[in-house]
């Protein structure tokens, strides 16, 4: 007689099958039914065996619990059982032994038939097979299923289903692919187990490495947790084959922030498998003309996303906003995103309005930790990009310096980032690149110019072409600016305000070239720079206005443009006022018929704030 305490009996988990049953072990079963040669016993919903009548020890009725020992598992899968009557024992659960191959290991299995389990991340119908893009905890690969040319295979399988696929691993056009023999949609607990396994592993895999920033910065240190959070959300989107739409302000700073993240994401997409051109259809970058996410922008993004979802079986995208996204002006678009449950993350340095945060999954903004716009979006974006994929550091480490001079940062980080870039670019080089970006973006309009911008930022390392391109673009930009200035400067009107500030007004509608470079905002900025040099000891405010807008630049005046805009909107009913931007650099829109009132109100407000050099 053996010691009762030592006896273990096993309970089969709901997903176990024949392969998990072991001869000689005792299981807890349930009586399923009777035949004249014995009793059928279920070990779980999928596995049953027979206790021959010679091996039945006690009386039972249907659904009784019964202990059975496995005597033999036959070739045909039949299981011979023997009833066991152990009075005391301990129970151990048998979990399904997953023999599925991880997608990350498929490269070593070419030519062999494998079983994989994962989530359907995309379903593309080609003129030949149906291509299912499958994601598991280790990677992304395609599975091709064929019934008939152009006909959808396994029409019951839908996006985000958990499936088990058996098929042969092949190389097609230098890409791994599984040729599907069978595809089963897992349901219930079985699907949950796989889903949890993938989710837990993804959660861990998406966690960014802990790397130091390129430069010393108290503000960045304080922002680190939120930056890591945003980096993790982006990494997770990549690993689960969720498309990413990156929207950014269409200026040098915005471009630097966005291209840094673009480099990190596209290289991560390529590293994690899937289609050879996945970095093109899973990642889209688009500039926004305004420094916020306009209705026009989200409408376009949603339109494409919904079509891609319907047509190519793509997941709905993650929206990443850089150098915009943190102000009240973004609200209408964020509300639209919410209706379609699009997750949105923001990396911005505009003065934030708290109200946006309820719509965001993550929001990196120096104002949240006592910093200001001097920590530019290009600095933030580059550091977040390094968290997303540290291997791209060498190609983006000069971006923050370009962003810093482009956005006229006066933060101490500016000099540190210029130092980082100085092995390749001087401060003047950085200014030239920033100007070239602004100039080229003007001609690109709503296009991202993905490859062209790489040459301007010298990502490709083709230094000769980069240099020629910068020289040409800077020459073109400067000629256009000179031309604009010689037309505009004689028409600038000066006025000394009560607070001692010099106010300059320019009607850019009638005293500047239209529809060419530099556009009104940049024109006003250039005018302002010249006036600041002419009046080095005075606070200076420059307003460039058109029929229904005004652009503001200031130095030495304690302006808060977003607040002024909000106040004017209340004080001038029928002004149709909106706008915003940074505290001291921004723009305001209004209706044409109210221009005089709005400008008068604006100037009054400016004359009331503190000014001094
Ligand atoms: Mn910026």
Short mmCIF file of N, CA and C in Angstrom, two decimals, residues 310-380:
data_model
loop_
_atom_site.label_atom_id
_atom_site.label_comp_id
_atom_site.label_asym_id
_atom_site.label_seq_id
_atom_site.Cartn_x
_atom_site.Cartn_y
_atom_site.Cartn_z
N UNK A 310 -11.78 48.69 -44.60
CA UNK A 310 -12.79 47.96 -45.36
C UNK A 310 -12.17 47.19 -46.52
N UNK A 311 -11.18 47.80 -47.17
CA UNK A 311 -10.67 47.25 -48.42
C UNK A 311 -9.53 46.27 -48.21
N UNK A 312 -8.60 46.64 -47.32
CA UNK A 312 -7.41 45.81 -47.15
C UNK A 312 -7.40 45.09 -45.80
N UNK A 313 -8.52 45.17 -45.07
CA UNK A 313 -8.59 44.47 -43.80
C UNK A 313 -7.55 44.94 -42.81
N UNK A 314 -7.23 46.25 -42.84
CA UNK A 314 -6.25 46.76 -41.88
C UNK A 314 -6.93 47.17 -40.58
N UNK A 315 -6.16 47.09 -39.50
CA UNK A 315 -6.65 47.60 -38.22
C UNK A 315 -6.82 49.11 -38.31
N UNK A 316 -7.62 49.67 -37.43
CA UNK A 316 -7.72 51.13 -37.36
C UNK A 316 -6.44 51.66 -36.71
N UNK A 317 -6.01 52.86 -37.13
CA UNK A 317 -4.66 53.32 -36.77
C UNK A 317 -4.52 53.95 -35.39
N UNK A 318 -3.26 54.03 -34.98
CA UNK A 318 -2.86 54.88 -33.85
C UNK A 318 -2.49 56.24 -34.45
N UNK A 319 -2.97 57.31 -33.84
CA UNK A 319 -2.62 58.65 -34.31
C UNK A 319 -1.54 59.23 -33.40
N UNK A 320 -0.44 59.65 -34.01
CA UNK A 320 0.64 60.30 -33.25
C UNK A 320 0.71 61.75 -33.75
N UNK A 321 0.63 62.70 -32.83
CA UNK A 321 0.71 64.12 -33.21
C UNK A 321 1.99 64.69 -32.62
N UNK A 322 2.81 65.34 -33.47
CA UNK A 322 4.00 65.98 -32.94
C UNK A 322 4.04 67.44 -33.37
N UNK A 323 4.53 68.27 -32.46
CA UNK A 323 4.56 69.73 -32.64
C UNK A 323 3.16 70.27 -32.89
N UNK A 324 2.16 69.51 -32.52
CA UNK A 324 0.78 69.99 -32.44
C UNK A 324 0.00 69.00 -31.58
N UNK A 325 -1.26 69.31 -31.32
CA UNK A 325 -2.08 68.34 -30.59
C UNK A 325 -2.41 68.68 -29.15
N UNK A 326 -1.81 69.74 -28.59
CA UNK A 326 -2.01 69.94 -27.15
C UNK A 326 -2.90 71.11 -26.79
N UNK A 327 -3.53 71.72 -27.78
CA UNK A 327 -4.34 72.90 -27.43
C UNK A 327 -5.83 72.70 -27.75
N UNK A 328 -6.61 73.62 -27.21
CA UNK A 328 -8.05 73.62 -27.42
C UNK A 328 -8.42 73.52 -28.89
N UNK A 329 -7.58 74.08 -29.76
CA UNK A 329 -7.87 74.06 -31.20
C UNK A 329 -7.93 72.62 -31.75
N UNK A 330 -7.30 71.70 -31.03
CA UNK A 330 -7.28 70.30 -31.47
C UNK A 330 -8.56 69.55 -31.11
N UNK A 331 -9.36 70.15 -30.22
CA UNK A 331 -10.51 69.43 -29.66
C UNK A 331 -11.48 68.84 -30.69
N UNK A 332 -11.92 69.62 -31.69
CA UNK A 332 -12.89 69.03 -32.61
C UNK A 332 -12.36 67.75 -33.27
N UNK A 333 -11.08 67.75 -33.62
CA UNK A 333 -10.51 66.56 -34.26
C UNK A 333 -10.38 65.41 -33.26
N UNK A 334 -9.98 65.76 -32.03
CA UNK A 334 -9.83 64.70 -31.02
C UNK A 334 -11.18 64.05 -30.72
N UNK A 335 -12.23 64.87 -30.74
CA UNK A 335 -13.56 64.30 -30.50
C UNK A 335 -13.97 63.36 -31.63
N UNK A 336 -13.58 63.73 -32.82
CA UNK A 336 -13.85 62.89 -33.99
C UNK A 336 -13.10 61.56 -33.84
N UNK A 337 -11.85 61.65 -33.41
CA UNK A 337 -11.04 60.44 -33.21
C UNK A 337 -11.69 59.54 -32.18
N UNK A 338 -12.27 60.16 -31.16
CA UNK A 338 -12.87 59.38 -30.08
C UNK A 338 -14.06 58.55 -30.58
N UNK A 339 -14.83 59.14 -31.48
CA UNK A 339 -15.99 58.42 -32.00
C UNK A 339 -15.55 57.12 -32.69
N UNK A 340 -14.41 57.17 -33.36
CA UNK A 340 -13.92 55.98 -34.05
C UNK A 340 -12.93 55.19 -33.19
N UNK A 341 -12.85 55.56 -31.93
CA UNK A 341 -11.98 54.87 -30.97
C UNK A 341 -10.53 54.80 -31.43
N UNK A 342 -10.09 55.88 -32.11
CA UNK A 342 -8.69 55.92 -32.51
C UNK A 342 -7.86 56.41 -31.32
N UNK A 343 -6.89 55.64 -30.89
CA UNK A 343 -6.02 56.14 -29.82
C UNK A 343 -5.13 57.26 -30.35
N UNK A 344 -4.91 58.29 -29.53
CA UNK A 344 -4.09 59.44 -29.94
C UNK A 344 -3.02 59.70 -28.88
N UNK A 345 -1.78 59.87 -29.33
CA UNK A 345 -0.72 60.33 -28.42
C UNK A 345 -0.11 61.61 -28.98
N UNK A 346 0.38 62.46 -28.08
CA UNK A 346 0.88 63.78 -28.47
C UNK A 346 2.29 64.01 -27.92
N UNK A 347 3.16 64.53 -28.78
CA UNK A 347 4.48 65.00 -28.35
C UNK A 347 4.59 66.44 -28.82
N UNK A 348 4.45 67.38 -27.91
CA UNK A 348 4.30 68.78 -28.32
C UNK A 348 4.95 69.71 -27.32
N UNK A 349 5.21 70.94 -27.76
CA UNK A 349 5.74 71.93 -26.84
C UNK A 349 4.94 73.24 -26.90
N UNK A 350 3.74 73.16 -27.51
CA UNK A 350 2.85 74.32 -27.44
C UNK A 350 2.22 74.37 -26.05
N UNK A 351 1.87 75.56 -25.62
CA UNK A 351 1.28 75.72 -24.29
C UNK A 351 0.00 74.89 -24.21
N UNK A 352 -0.05 73.88 -23.35
CA UNK A 352 -1.17 72.93 -23.42
C UNK A 352 -2.43 73.41 -22.71
N UNK A 353 -3.56 73.02 -23.23
CA UNK A 353 -4.84 73.21 -22.53
C UNK A 353 -5.23 71.86 -21.94
N UNK A 354 -5.53 71.91 -20.64
CA UNK A 354 -5.78 70.67 -19.91
C UNK A 354 -6.89 69.82 -20.53
N UNK A 355 -7.83 70.51 -21.16
CA UNK A 355 -9.03 69.82 -21.64
C UNK A 355 -8.73 68.72 -22.65
N UNK A 356 -7.59 68.82 -23.34
CA UNK A 356 -7.30 67.80 -24.37
C UNK A 356 -6.96 66.44 -23.77
N UNK A 357 -6.48 66.46 -22.52
CA UNK A 357 -5.90 65.22 -21.98
C UNK A 357 -6.88 64.06 -21.85
N UNK A 358 -8.17 64.39 -21.69
CA UNK A 358 -9.15 63.31 -21.59
C UNK A 358 -9.26 62.52 -22.90
N UNK A 359 -8.76 63.09 -23.98
CA UNK A 359 -8.84 62.39 -25.27
C UNK A 359 -7.54 61.70 -25.65
N UNK A 360 -6.51 61.86 -24.83
CA UNK A 360 -5.19 61.37 -25.22
C UNK A 360 -4.75 60.17 -24.39
N UNK A 361 -4.05 59.25 -25.04
CA UNK A 361 -3.49 58.08 -24.34
C UNK A 361 -2.12 58.43 -23.74
N UNK A 362 -1.53 59.49 -24.24
CA UNK A 362 -0.24 59.92 -23.70
C UNK A 362 0.03 61.33 -24.21
N UNK A 363 0.71 62.14 -23.41
CA UNK A 363 0.93 63.52 -23.81
C UNK A 363 2.24 64.02 -23.22
N UNK A 364 3.25 64.10 -24.05
CA UNK A 364 4.55 64.63 -23.62
C UNK A 364 4.56 66.12 -23.89
N UNK A 365 4.73 66.93 -22.85
CA UNK A 365 4.73 68.38 -23.02
C UNK A 365 5.54 69.02 -21.91
N UNK A 366 6.57 69.78 -22.27
CA UNK A 366 7.45 70.35 -21.23
C UNK A 366 6.71 71.23 -20.22
N UNK A 367 5.60 71.86 -20.64
CA UNK A 367 4.85 72.71 -19.70
C UNK A 367 4.29 71.90 -18.53
N UNK A 368 4.09 70.59 -18.73
CA UNK A 368 3.55 69.76 -17.65
C UNK A 368 4.51 69.63 -16.49
N UNK A 369 5.79 69.88 -16.75
CA UNK A 369 6.79 69.66 -15.69
C UNK A 369 7.60 70.93 -15.43
N UNK A 370 7.00 72.08 -15.74
CA UNK A 370 7.67 73.35 -15.43
C UNK A 370 8.62 73.84 -16.52
N UNK A 371 8.66 73.16 -17.65
CA UNK A 371 9.49 73.62 -18.77
C UNK A 371 8.67 74.50 -19.69
N UNK A 372 9.25 74.86 -20.84
CA UNK A 372 8.49 75.64 -21.81
C UNK A 372 8.87 75.26 -23.23
N UNK A 373 8.43 76.11 -24.19
CA UNK A 373 8.60 75.76 -25.61
C UNK A 373 10.05 75.65 -26.05
N UNK A 374 10.98 76.13 -25.20
CA UNK A 374 12.40 76.02 -25.53
C UNK A 374 12.86 74.58 -25.70
N UNK A 375 12.15 73.66 -25.02
CA UNK A 375 12.36 72.23 -25.29
C UNK A 375 11.48 71.93 -26.50
N UNK A 376 12.06 71.93 -27.68
CA UNK A 376 11.24 71.89 -28.90
C UNK A 376 10.73 70.48 -29.17
N UNK A 377 9.74 70.43 -30.06
CA UNK A 377 9.17 69.13 -30.44
C UNK A 377 10.24 68.24 -31.07
N UNK A 378 11.18 68.85 -31.80
CA UNK A 378 12.25 68.07 -32.43
C UNK A 378 13.15 67.40 -31.40
N UNK A 379 13.41 68.09 -30.29
CA UNK A 379 14.19 67.47 -29.21
C UNK A 379 13.40 66.31 -28.61
N UNK A 380 12.13 66.58 -28.30
CA UNK A 380 11.29 65.55 -27.67
C UNK A 380 11.11 64.35 -28.59
#
